[in-house]
Short mmCIF file of C-alpha atoms in Angstrom, two decimals:
data_model
loop_
_atom_site.label_atom_id
_atom_site.label_comp_id
_atom_site.label_asym_id
_atom_site.label_seq_id
_atom_site.Cartn_x
_atom_site.Cartn_y
_atom_site.Cartn_z
CA MET A 1 151.86 -53.49 111.41
CA LYS A 2 153.46 -55.47 114.22
CA GLU A 3 156.79 -54.17 115.51
CA ILE A 4 159.73 -56.55 114.99
CA LYS A 5 162.22 -56.18 117.83
CA THR A 6 165.70 -56.66 116.42
CA ILE A 7 169.24 -56.95 117.77
CA ILE A 8 172.45 -56.61 115.75
CA ILE A 9 175.56 -58.42 117.00
CA ASP A 10 178.77 -57.72 115.06
CA ASP A 11 182.31 -56.82 116.12
CA GLU A 12 182.79 -54.52 113.10
CA PRO A 13 181.41 -50.98 113.76
CA HIS A 14 181.00 -50.21 110.04
CA SER A 15 178.94 -53.37 109.46
CA ARG A 16 176.75 -52.66 112.50
CA ASP A 17 176.06 -49.11 111.31
CA GLU A 18 175.42 -50.17 107.71
CA LEU A 19 172.94 -52.85 108.74
CA HIS A 20 171.24 -50.51 111.20
CA HIS A 21 170.80 -47.93 108.42
CA LEU A 22 169.31 -50.49 106.02
CA LEU A 23 166.95 -51.84 108.67
CA SER A 24 165.79 -48.32 109.56
CA GLU A 25 164.24 -48.12 106.08
CA HIS A 26 161.64 -50.67 107.24
CA ILE A 27 159.07 -49.01 109.50
CA ASP A 28 158.20 -52.18 111.43
CA ILE A 29 161.81 -52.89 112.45
CA ASN A 30 162.85 -51.61 115.86
CA VAL A 31 166.56 -52.13 116.57
CA VAL A 32 166.57 -52.40 120.37
CA ALA A 33 170.29 -53.13 120.81
CA MET A 34 173.59 -53.26 118.93
CA CYS A 35 176.39 -55.35 120.44
CA GLU A 36 180.02 -55.88 119.47
CA GLU A 37 180.59 -59.37 120.87
CA ALA A 38 178.70 -62.54 121.75
CA GLN A 39 178.60 -62.24 125.55
CA SER A 40 177.01 -58.78 125.59
CA GLY A 41 174.79 -59.96 122.72
CA LEU A 42 173.50 -62.88 124.77
CA LEU A 43 172.74 -60.60 127.74
CA ALA A 44 170.88 -58.20 125.42
CA ILE A 45 168.86 -61.08 123.95
CA MET A 46 167.91 -62.32 127.40
CA ASP A 47 166.94 -58.80 128.49
CA LYS A 48 165.16 -57.50 125.38
CA GLU A 49 163.67 -60.79 124.08
CA PRO A 50 163.94 -59.78 120.41
CA ASP A 51 162.06 -61.38 117.54
CA LEU A 52 165.02 -61.25 115.17
CA VAL A 53 168.82 -61.28 115.65
CA PHE A 54 171.31 -60.37 112.94
CA LEU A 55 174.46 -62.18 113.98
CA ASP A 56 178.01 -62.07 112.65
CA ILE A 57 179.87 -65.38 112.72
CA ASP A 58 183.58 -64.57 112.78
CA MET A 59 183.95 -62.77 116.14
CA PRO A 60 186.64 -63.01 118.86
CA LYS A 61 186.22 -65.27 121.91
CA THR A 62 182.74 -66.75 121.25
CA ASN A 63 181.76 -66.88 117.59
CA GLY A 64 178.28 -66.46 116.18
CA LEU A 65 177.69 -70.17 115.62
CA GLU A 66 178.38 -70.92 119.28
CA LEU A 67 176.08 -68.11 120.39
CA ALA A 68 173.29 -69.30 118.09
CA SER A 69 173.60 -72.82 119.44
CA SER A 70 173.22 -71.55 123.03
CA LEU A 71 169.99 -69.68 122.13
CA SER A 72 168.17 -73.00 121.77
CA LYS A 73 168.03 -73.17 125.58
CA LEU A 74 166.03 -69.94 125.86
CA LYS A 75 162.31 -70.04 126.53
CA LYS A 76 161.68 -67.40 123.88
CA LYS A 77 164.04 -68.10 120.98
CA PRO A 78 164.58 -65.35 118.40
CA LYS A 79 165.02 -66.08 114.72
CA VAL A 80 168.68 -65.79 113.76
CA VAL A 81 169.93 -64.31 110.49
CA PHE A 82 173.65 -64.77 110.05
CA ALA A 83 175.30 -61.73 108.52
CA THR A 84 178.86 -62.54 107.52
CA ALA A 85 181.55 -61.94 104.93
CA HIS A 86 182.31 -65.67 104.72
CA GLU A 87 180.25 -67.82 102.38
CA HIS A 88 181.75 -71.12 103.60
CA TYR A 89 179.91 -70.94 106.93
CA ALA A 90 176.48 -71.44 105.31
CA ALA A 91 176.17 -75.19 105.92
CA LYS A 92 177.13 -74.85 109.59
CA ALA A 93 174.73 -71.92 109.97
CA PHE A 94 171.72 -73.96 108.92
CA ARG A 95 172.71 -76.82 111.20
CA VAL A 96 171.95 -74.46 114.10
CA GLN A 97 168.60 -73.67 112.44
CA ALA A 98 169.42 -70.23 111.07
CA PHE A 99 166.44 -68.43 109.62
CA ASP A 100 168.57 -66.92 106.85
CA TYR A 101 172.13 -66.15 105.79
CA LEU A 102 173.24 -62.80 104.36
CA LEU A 103 176.63 -61.95 102.93
CA LYS A 104 178.53 -58.70 103.41
CA PRO A 105 178.46 -56.17 101.88
CA PHE A 106 174.69 -56.22 102.40
CA ASP A 107 172.36 -56.17 99.43
CA GLU A 108 169.16 -54.17 100.05
CA ASP A 109 167.00 -56.52 97.98
CA GLU A 110 168.30 -59.61 99.76
CA LEU A 111 167.71 -58.00 103.15
CA SER A 112 164.18 -57.00 102.09
CA GLY A 113 163.57 -60.59 100.97
CA THR A 114 164.68 -61.90 104.37
CA LEU A 115 162.34 -59.52 106.18
CA LYS A 116 159.47 -60.38 103.85
CA ARG A 117 159.91 -64.11 104.55
CA TYR A 118 160.02 -63.40 108.28
CA ARG A 119 156.80 -61.38 108.14
CA GLU A 120 155.07 -64.11 106.14
CA GLN A 121 156.16 -66.78 108.62
CA CYS A 122 154.97 -64.67 111.56
CA LEU A 123 151.59 -64.15 109.90
CA SER A 124 151.28 -67.90 109.29
CA SER A 125 152.25 -68.67 112.91
CA THR A 126 149.69 -66.16 114.20
CA LYS A 127 146.95 -67.79 112.14
CA ASP A 128 147.96 -71.23 113.46
CA GLU A 129 147.80 -69.92 117.03
CA GLU A 130 144.37 -68.39 116.39
CA ARG A 131 143.14 -71.70 114.96
CA THR A 132 144.50 -73.58 117.96
CA SER A 133 142.88 -71.17 120.42
CA LYS A 134 139.51 -71.76 118.74
CA MET A 135 139.76 -75.56 118.90
CA LEU A 136 137.36 -77.35 121.20
CA THR A 137 138.99 -78.69 124.34
CA ARG A 138 136.06 -81.08 124.80
CA LEU A 139 133.16 -82.16 122.65
CA ALA A 140 129.68 -81.99 124.17
CA ILE A 141 127.33 -84.69 122.88
CA ASP A 142 123.66 -85.27 123.61
CA GLU A 143 123.00 -88.99 124.06
CA ASN A 144 119.51 -90.04 125.22
CA ASP A 145 118.89 -86.57 126.69
CA LYS A 146 122.10 -86.75 128.69
CA ILE A 147 125.06 -84.46 127.97
CA ASN A 148 128.45 -86.19 127.87
CA TYR A 149 131.83 -84.55 127.34
CA ILE A 150 134.54 -86.23 125.29
CA ASP A 151 138.17 -85.33 124.79
CA PRO A 152 138.40 -84.97 120.97
CA GLN A 153 141.83 -86.64 120.97
CA SER A 154 140.31 -89.79 122.50
CA ILE A 155 138.03 -90.33 119.48
CA LEU A 156 139.20 -93.09 117.13
CA TYR A 157 136.52 -92.74 114.48
CA MET A 158 133.00 -91.51 113.78
CA ALA A 159 130.56 -93.39 111.55
CA ARG A 160 127.11 -92.61 110.22
CA GLU A 161 124.61 -95.45 110.65
CA GLU A 162 121.14 -94.64 109.31
CA ARG A 163 119.92 -91.72 111.47
CA GLU A 164 122.64 -91.91 114.10
CA THR A 165 126.35 -91.17 114.28
CA VAL A 166 128.55 -93.57 116.22
CA ILE A 167 131.47 -91.95 118.06
CA ARG A 168 134.03 -94.60 119.00
CA THR A 169 136.75 -94.15 121.60
CA LYS A 170 139.03 -96.87 122.97
CA ASP A 171 136.78 -97.29 125.98
CA LYS A 172 133.27 -96.52 124.83
CA GLU A 173 130.82 -96.08 121.97
CA TYR A 174 128.40 -93.15 121.85
CA ARG A 175 125.37 -92.81 119.59
CA VAL A 176 124.17 -89.32 118.75
CA ARG A 177 121.83 -87.61 116.30
CA THR A 178 124.44 -85.05 115.23
CA ALA A 179 125.36 -85.31 111.55
CA LEU A 180 128.87 -86.43 110.61
CA LYS A 181 129.48 -83.19 108.69
CA GLU A 182 128.60 -81.09 111.75
CA LEU A 183 130.94 -83.09 113.99
CA LYS A 184 133.75 -82.69 111.49
CA GLN A 185 133.27 -78.91 111.52
CA LYS A 186 133.26 -78.80 115.32
CA LEU A 187 136.51 -80.77 115.42
CA ALA A 188 138.34 -78.58 112.91
CA GLY A 189 142.00 -78.35 113.88
CA TYR A 190 142.22 -81.92 115.14
CA PRO A 191 143.73 -84.61 112.85
CA PHE A 192 140.46 -86.05 111.57
CA VAL A 193 140.11 -87.09 107.95
CA GLN A 194 137.23 -88.55 105.97
CA THR A 195 137.93 -92.03 104.59
CA HIS A 196 134.45 -92.90 103.33
CA LYS A 197 131.17 -91.05 102.89
CA SER A 198 130.09 -92.51 106.24
CA TYR A 199 133.41 -92.54 108.15
CA ILE A 200 135.82 -90.00 109.65
CA ILE A 201 138.92 -91.22 111.50
CA ASN A 202 141.60 -89.81 113.77
CA ILE A 203 144.79 -90.24 111.72
CA ALA A 204 146.90 -90.04 114.91
CA GLU A 205 145.34 -93.39 115.91
CA ILE A 206 145.98 -95.32 112.68
CA ASP A 207 147.84 -98.60 113.24
CA GLY A 208 147.98 -99.79 109.64
CA LEU A 209 146.39 -99.91 106.18
CA ILE A 210 145.25 -103.20 104.65
CA PRO A 211 144.77 -103.26 100.84
CA TRP A 212 141.20 -104.26 99.95
CA PHE A 213 139.85 -104.30 96.43
CA ASN A 214 139.47 -101.77 93.59
CA GLY A 215 142.02 -99.45 95.25
CA ALA A 216 140.20 -99.39 98.60
CA TYR A 217 141.72 -100.10 102.02
CA GLN A 218 140.70 -101.22 105.47
CA VAL A 219 142.17 -99.04 108.23
CA LYS A 220 143.37 -100.61 111.48
CA LEU A 221 143.13 -98.40 114.54
CA LYS A 222 145.10 -98.60 117.79
CA GLY A 223 143.55 -100.45 120.71
CA ILE A 224 140.44 -101.84 118.99
CA LYS A 225 139.59 -104.69 116.60
CA ASP A 226 137.30 -102.57 114.40
CA GLU A 227 138.53 -101.90 110.87
CA VAL A 228 137.32 -98.78 109.12
CA PRO A 229 136.83 -98.61 105.34
CA ALA A 230 138.79 -96.19 103.19
CA SER A 231 137.08 -96.01 99.82
CA ARG A 232 138.99 -95.31 96.62
CA THR A 233 137.47 -91.80 96.47
CA TYR A 234 139.16 -90.80 99.73
CA VAL A 235 142.35 -92.88 99.66
CA LYS A 236 144.50 -90.29 97.89
CA ALA A 237 143.72 -87.60 100.49
CA LEU A 238 144.37 -90.10 103.29
CA ARG A 239 147.74 -91.16 101.87
CA GLU A 240 148.74 -87.49 101.47
CA LYS A 241 147.89 -86.84 105.12
CA LEU A 242 150.02 -89.82 106.11
CA GLU A 243 152.75 -88.75 103.65
CA LEU A 244 152.73 -92.18 101.97
#
């Protein structure tokens, strides 16, 4: 289980101790600092680079909202959970992108729920990073016994024509023997979507959709005159990707 480095910042000693006790019940939480005001809290955050900060709002001099706002400038930004006795601060808290908002006196179940959501988000982020690290930085293609390398992001679409696959970029067209399905697998992680049994397009390069017939569309792509078909079978998935 990955250790979650945590800092508590609260000007009330009783609240700091209570929260520290509740957090100590979770074996993956490591409270690396407890601070009683925002300035020392900021220095601790910069020094310890925690994953999670439990932050009171109503503190003297600099309040928790001001401190949270200043954290956006850090290279490594911790997730902030506001821990306060005042319910009316909730809207302002989420404007500074608070991860969560807990009211005093602390409820064990609510705190456990916050930590569970944090763990789930971390696991999801880790999987996204792993996927990104496995993505091809360039696609090697064999064209007429010559190996060419293409930046996957430069590809506008790929189309199957009889026994060949056409790979179209803004500048060039390549013809390869590799099956469309195999290319799609190699390019997993990039924003490619199938629009027809014989076409896969880069949705980041879509310039417009033109209604066709029977619920089908023609897709306009940036920088070229070609229009790619989007058959009725694939239109729903395409529109979902484009959030239309």
